[in-house]
CSV table of C-alpha atoms in Angstrom, one decimal:
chain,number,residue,atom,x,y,z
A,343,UNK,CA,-5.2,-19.1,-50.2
A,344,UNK,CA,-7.4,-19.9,-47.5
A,345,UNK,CA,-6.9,-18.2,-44.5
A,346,UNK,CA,-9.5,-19.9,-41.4
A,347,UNK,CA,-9.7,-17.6,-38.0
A,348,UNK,CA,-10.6,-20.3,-35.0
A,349,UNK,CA,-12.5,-18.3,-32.6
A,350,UNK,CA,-11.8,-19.1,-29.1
A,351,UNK,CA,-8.6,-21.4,-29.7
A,352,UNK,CA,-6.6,-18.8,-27.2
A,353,UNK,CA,-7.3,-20.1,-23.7
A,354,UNK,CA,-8.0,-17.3,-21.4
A,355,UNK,CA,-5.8,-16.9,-18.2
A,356,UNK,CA,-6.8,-18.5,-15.2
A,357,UNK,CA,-7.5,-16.5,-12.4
A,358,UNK,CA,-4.7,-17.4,-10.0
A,359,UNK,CA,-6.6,-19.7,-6.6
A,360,UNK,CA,-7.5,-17.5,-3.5
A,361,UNK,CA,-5.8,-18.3,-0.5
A,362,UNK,CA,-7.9,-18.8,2.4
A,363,UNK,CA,-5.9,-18.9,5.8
A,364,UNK,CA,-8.0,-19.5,9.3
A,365,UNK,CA,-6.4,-18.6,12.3
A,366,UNK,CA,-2.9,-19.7,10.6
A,367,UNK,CA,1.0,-19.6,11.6
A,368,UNK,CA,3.4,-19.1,9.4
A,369,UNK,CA,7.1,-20.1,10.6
A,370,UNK,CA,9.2,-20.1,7.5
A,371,UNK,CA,9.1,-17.8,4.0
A,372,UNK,CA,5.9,-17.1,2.7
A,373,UNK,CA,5.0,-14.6,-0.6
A,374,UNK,CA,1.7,-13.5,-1.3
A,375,UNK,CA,-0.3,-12.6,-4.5
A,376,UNK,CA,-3.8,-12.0,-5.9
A,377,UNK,CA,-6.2,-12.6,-3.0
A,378,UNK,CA,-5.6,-13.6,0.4
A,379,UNK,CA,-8.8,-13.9,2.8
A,380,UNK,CA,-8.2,-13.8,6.6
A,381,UNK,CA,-10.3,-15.0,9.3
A,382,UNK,CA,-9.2,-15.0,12.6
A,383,UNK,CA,-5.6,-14.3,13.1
A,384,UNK,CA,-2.8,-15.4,11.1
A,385,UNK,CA,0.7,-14.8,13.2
A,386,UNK,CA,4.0,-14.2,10.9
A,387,UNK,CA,6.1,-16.0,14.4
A,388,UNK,CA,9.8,-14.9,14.7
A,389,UNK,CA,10.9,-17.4,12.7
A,390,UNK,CA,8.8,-16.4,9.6
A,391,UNK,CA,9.2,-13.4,7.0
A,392,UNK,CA,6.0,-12.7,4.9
A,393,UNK,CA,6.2,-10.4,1.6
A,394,UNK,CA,3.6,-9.3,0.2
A,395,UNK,CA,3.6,-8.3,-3.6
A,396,UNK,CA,2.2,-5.3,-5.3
A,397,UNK,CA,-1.7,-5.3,-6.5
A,398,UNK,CA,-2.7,-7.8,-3.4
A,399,UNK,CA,-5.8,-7.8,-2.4
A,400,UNK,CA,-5.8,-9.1,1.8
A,401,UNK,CA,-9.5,-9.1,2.7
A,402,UNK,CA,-10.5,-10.1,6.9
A,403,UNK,CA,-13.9,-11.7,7.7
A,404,UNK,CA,-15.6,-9.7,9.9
A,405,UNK,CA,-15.8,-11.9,12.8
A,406,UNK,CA,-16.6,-10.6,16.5
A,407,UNK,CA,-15.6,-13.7,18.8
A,408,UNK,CA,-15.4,-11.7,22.3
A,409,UNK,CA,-18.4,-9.7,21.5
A,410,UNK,CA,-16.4,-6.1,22.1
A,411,UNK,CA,-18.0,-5.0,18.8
A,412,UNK,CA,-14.4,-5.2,17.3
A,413,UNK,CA,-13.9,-7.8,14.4
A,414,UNK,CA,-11.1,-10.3,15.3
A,415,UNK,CA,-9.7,-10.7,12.2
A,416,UNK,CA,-5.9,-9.8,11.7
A,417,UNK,CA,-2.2,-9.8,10.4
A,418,UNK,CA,-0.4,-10.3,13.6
A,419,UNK,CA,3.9,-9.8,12.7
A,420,UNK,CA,6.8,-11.1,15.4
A,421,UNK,CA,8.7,-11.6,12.5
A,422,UNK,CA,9.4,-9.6,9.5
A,423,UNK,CA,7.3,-8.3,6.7
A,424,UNK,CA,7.9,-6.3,3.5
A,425,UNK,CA,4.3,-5.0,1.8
A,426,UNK,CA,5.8,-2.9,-0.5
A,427,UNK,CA,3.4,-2.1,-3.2
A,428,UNK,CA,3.8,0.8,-6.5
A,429,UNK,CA,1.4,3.3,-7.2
A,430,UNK,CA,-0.2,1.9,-10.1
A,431,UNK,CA,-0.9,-1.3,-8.2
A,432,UNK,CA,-1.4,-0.7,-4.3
A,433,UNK,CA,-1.4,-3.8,-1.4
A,434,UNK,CA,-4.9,-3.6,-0.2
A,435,UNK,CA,-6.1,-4.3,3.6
A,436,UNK,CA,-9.9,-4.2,3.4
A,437,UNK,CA,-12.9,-5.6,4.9
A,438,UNK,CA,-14.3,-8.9,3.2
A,439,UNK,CA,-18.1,-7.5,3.8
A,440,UNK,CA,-20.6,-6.1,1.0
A,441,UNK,CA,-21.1,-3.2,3.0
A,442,UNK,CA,-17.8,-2.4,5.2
A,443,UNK,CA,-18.0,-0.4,8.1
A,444,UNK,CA,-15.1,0.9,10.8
A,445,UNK,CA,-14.1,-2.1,12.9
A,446,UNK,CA,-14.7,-5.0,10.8
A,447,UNK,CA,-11.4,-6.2,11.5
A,448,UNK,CA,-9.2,-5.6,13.9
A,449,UNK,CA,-5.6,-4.5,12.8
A,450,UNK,CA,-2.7,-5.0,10.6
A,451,UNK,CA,0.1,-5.1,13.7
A,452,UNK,CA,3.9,-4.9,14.1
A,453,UNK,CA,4.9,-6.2,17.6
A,454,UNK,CA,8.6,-6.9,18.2
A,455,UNK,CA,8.8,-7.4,14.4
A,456,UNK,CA,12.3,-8.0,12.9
A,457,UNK,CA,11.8,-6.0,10.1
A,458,UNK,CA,9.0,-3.9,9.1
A,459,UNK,CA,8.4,-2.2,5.6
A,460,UNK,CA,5.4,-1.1,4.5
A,461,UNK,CA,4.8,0.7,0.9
A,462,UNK,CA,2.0,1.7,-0.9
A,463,UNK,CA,-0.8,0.1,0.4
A,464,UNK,CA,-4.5,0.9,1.3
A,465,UNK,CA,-5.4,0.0,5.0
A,466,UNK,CA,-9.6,0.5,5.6
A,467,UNK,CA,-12.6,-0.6,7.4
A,468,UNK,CA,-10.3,-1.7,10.2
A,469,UNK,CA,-10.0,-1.0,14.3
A,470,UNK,CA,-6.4,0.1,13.1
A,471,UNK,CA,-5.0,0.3,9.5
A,472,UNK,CA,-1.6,-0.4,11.4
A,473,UNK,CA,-0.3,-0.2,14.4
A,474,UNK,CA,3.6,-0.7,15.4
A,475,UNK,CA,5.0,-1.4,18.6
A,476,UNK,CA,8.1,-2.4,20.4
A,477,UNK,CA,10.5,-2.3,16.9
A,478,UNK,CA,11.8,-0.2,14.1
A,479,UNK,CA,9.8,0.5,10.7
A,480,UNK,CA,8.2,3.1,8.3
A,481,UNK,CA,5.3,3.4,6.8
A,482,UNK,CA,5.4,5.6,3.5
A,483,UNK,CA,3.5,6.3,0.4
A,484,UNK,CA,0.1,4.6,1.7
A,485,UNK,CA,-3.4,5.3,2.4
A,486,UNK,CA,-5.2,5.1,5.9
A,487,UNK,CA,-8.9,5.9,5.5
A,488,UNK,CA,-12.3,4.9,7.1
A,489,UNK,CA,-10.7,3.2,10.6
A,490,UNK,CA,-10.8,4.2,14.2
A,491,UNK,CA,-7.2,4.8,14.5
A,492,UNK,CA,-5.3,5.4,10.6
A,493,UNK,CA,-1.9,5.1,12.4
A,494,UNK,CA,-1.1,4.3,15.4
A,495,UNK,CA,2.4,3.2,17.3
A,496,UNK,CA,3.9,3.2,20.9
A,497,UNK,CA,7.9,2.3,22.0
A,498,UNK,CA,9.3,2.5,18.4
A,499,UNK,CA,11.9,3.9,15.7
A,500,UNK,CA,9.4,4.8,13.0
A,501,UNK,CA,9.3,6.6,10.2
A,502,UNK,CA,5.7,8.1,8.9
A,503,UNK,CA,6.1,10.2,5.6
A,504,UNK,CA,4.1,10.2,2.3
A,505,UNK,CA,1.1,9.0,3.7
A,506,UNK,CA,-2.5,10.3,3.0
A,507,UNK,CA,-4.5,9.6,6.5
A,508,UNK,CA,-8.1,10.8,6.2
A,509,UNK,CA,-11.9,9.8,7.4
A,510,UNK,CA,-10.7,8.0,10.3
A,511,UNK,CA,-11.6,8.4,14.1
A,512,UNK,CA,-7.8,9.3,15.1
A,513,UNK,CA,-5.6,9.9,12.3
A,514,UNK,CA,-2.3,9.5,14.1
A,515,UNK,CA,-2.6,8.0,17.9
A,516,UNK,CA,0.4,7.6,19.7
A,517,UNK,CA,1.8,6.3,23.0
A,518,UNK,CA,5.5,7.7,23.0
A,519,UNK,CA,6.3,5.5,26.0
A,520,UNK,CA,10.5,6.5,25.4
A,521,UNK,CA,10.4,5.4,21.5
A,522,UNK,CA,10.8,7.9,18.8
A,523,UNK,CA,9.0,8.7,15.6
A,524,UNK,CA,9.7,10.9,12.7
A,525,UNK,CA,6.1,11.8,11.0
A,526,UNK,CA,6.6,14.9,7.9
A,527,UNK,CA,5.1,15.3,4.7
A,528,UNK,CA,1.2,13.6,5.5
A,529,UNK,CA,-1.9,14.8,4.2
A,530,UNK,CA,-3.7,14.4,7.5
A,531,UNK,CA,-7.3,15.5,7.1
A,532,UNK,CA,-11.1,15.0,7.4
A,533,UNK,CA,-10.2,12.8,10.4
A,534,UNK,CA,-12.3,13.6,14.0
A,535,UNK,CA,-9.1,14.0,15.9
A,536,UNK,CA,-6.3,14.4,13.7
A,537,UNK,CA,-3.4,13.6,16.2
A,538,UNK,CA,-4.3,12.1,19.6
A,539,UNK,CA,-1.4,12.1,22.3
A,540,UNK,CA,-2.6,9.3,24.4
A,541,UNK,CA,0.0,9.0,27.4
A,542,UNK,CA,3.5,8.8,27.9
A,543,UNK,CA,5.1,11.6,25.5
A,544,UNK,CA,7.9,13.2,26.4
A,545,UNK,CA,8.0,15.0,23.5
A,546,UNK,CA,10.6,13.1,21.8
A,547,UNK,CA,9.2,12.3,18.6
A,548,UNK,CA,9.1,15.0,15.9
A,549,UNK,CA,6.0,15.7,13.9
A,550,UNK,CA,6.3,18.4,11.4
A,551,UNK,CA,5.7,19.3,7.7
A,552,UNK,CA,2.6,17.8,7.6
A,553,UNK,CA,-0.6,19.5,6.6
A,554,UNK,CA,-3.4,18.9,9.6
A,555,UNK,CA,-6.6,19.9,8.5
A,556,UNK,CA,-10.4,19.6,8.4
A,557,UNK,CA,-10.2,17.6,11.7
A,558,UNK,CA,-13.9,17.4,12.6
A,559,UNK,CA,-13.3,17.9,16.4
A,560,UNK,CA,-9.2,18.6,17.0
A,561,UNK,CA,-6.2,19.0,14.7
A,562,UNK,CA,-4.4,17.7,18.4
A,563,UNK,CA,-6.3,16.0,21.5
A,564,UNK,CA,-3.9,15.3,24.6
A,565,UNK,CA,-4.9,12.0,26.7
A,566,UNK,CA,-6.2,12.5,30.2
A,567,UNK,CA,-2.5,10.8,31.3
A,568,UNK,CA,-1.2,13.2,29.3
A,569,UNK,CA,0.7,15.8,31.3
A,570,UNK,CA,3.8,16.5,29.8
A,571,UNK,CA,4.4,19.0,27.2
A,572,UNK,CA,4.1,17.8,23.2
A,573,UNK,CA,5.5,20.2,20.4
A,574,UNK,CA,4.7,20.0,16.8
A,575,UNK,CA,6.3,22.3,15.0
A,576,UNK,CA,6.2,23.6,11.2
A,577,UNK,CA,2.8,22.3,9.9
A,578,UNK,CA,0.0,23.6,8.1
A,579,UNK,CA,-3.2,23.8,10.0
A,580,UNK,CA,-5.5,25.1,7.9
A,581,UNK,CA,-4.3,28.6,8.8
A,582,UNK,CA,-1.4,30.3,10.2
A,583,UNK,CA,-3.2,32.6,12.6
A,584,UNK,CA,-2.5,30.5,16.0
A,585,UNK,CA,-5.4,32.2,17.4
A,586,UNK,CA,-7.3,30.5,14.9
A,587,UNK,CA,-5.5,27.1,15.4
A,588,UNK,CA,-5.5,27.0,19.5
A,589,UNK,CA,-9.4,26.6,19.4
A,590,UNK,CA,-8.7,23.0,17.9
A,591,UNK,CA,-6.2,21.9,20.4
A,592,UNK,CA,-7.7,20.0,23.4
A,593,UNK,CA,-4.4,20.5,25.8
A,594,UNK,CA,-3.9,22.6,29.1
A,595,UNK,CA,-6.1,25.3,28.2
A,596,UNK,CA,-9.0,22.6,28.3
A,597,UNK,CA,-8.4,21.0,31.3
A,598,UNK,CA,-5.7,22.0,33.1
A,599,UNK,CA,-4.4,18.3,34.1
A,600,UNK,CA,-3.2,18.2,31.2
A,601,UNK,CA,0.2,19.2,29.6
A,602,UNK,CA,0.2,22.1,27.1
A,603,UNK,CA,0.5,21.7,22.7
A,604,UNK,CA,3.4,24.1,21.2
A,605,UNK,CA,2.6,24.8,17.7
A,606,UNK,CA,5.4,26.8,16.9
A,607,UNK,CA,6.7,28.4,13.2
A,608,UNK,CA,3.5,27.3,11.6
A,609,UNK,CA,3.6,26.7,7.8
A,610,UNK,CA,2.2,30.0,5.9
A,611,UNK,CA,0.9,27.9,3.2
A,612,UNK,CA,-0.2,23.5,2.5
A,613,UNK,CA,2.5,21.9,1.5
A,614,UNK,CA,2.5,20.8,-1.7
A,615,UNK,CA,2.9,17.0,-1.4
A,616,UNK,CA,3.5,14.2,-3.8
A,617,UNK,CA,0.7,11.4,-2.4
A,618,UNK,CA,-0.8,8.0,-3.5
């Protein structure tokens, strides 16, 4: 018996088509896969809901149209979205240029969104991996790195755990302005500020079990506006001593328009923490 092997007779998969979206609305259901390229800004309206599946690559042409040195490109959501991506295959926001740099886009941002769930994904090279306003979401399980501000929110219900927030300009920048936020169990490090209270905290959001460290200039900067009190409460920050810790809180004690940083029962010890 004659057995014959044709090489080559199994076609290889095709490589599913990119989708290329230019200042673009979307009004109805849309699901995304494989690669999605972004220039200008693509609004999810009320009306739409966009989900975004696991292992999708969304990369934003840097484009500077009003010449403020901040690339225009974004993911602008009134609607709902749910990027909810696994470990093994993350949702990745990322500059579309050979050689990336902070800024190149603008932001991935919730405003007024109807629903807002974002997992596992990695958010870089941007103004601000995300920023949430005016609505409720969370933001678990992903990775902010190598952007001005890694998170940043005002006038929310949000939830903030699981996340690994490092290399970026502010690591957490917040506008409290009467919302509240839960942020525990983030690996916030190797950021120049690590949590910057811009304005309008009155100390309603709770930031705690996190582990704050290696901030290149503060673990905690307070705002010039800033002059109510902010407490943050059972973290690590590097060390227990607070003598050791108040040198790298910019509050009161640096200028003394501002209100003061409570760091009270801080952790002994990191936290050990399960992160992507």
């Amino acid at each position: 018996m004659v057995v014959l092997l044709f090489a080559g007779c199994a076609r290889p998969p095709v490589a599913a088509p990119v989708l290329h979206l230019t200042d673009a609305v979307i009004e109805g259901e849309a699901v995304w896969s494989g690669e999605v390229r972004i220039t200008g800004v693509v609004v999810v309206k009320r009306s739409g809901h966009l989900t975004i599946l696991p292992g999708t690559r969304v990369l934003f042409t840097p484009i500077d149209r009003d010449g403020d040195g901040i690339g225009d490109s974004e993911l602008l959501i009134e609607g709902g979205i749910v990027a909810r991506g696994t470990p093994e295959q993350p949702i990745l926001f990322t500059s579309a240029a050979e050689n990336p740099q902070k800024s190149d886009w603008k932001f991935l941002y919730l405003n007024f969104a109807r629903e807002g769930v974002i997992e596992h994904i990695i958010s870089e090279y941007a103004f601000s991996g995300i920023q949430v306003h005016f609505c409720q979401a969370s933001v678990k399980n992903s990775v902010f790195r190598h952007n001005v501000d890694g998170v940043r929110f005002s006038t929310v219900n949000l939830e903030v755990s699981g996340n690994l927030i490092h290399d970026n300009t502010h690591g957490l920048r917040f506008e409290e302005r009467r919302g509240r936020a839960h942020v525990h169990r983030n690996e916030i490090r190797d950021n120049d500020i690590g949590v910057f209270v811009v304005t309008r905290s009155d100390d309603n959001s709770l930031i705690e079990y996190n582990n704050i460290t290696n901030s290149r200039l503060y673990h905690v900067r307070l705002g010039f506006d800033q002059s109510g009190d902010v407490t943050l409460p059972r973290n690590w920050w590097g060390s227990a001593d607070p003598q050791e810790i108040r040198p790298q809180i910019f509050d009161h004690e640096f200028d003394e328009h501002l209100g003061r940083v409570a760091i009270p029962e801080p952790l002994p010890a990191p936290l050990s923490l399960t992160l992507p």
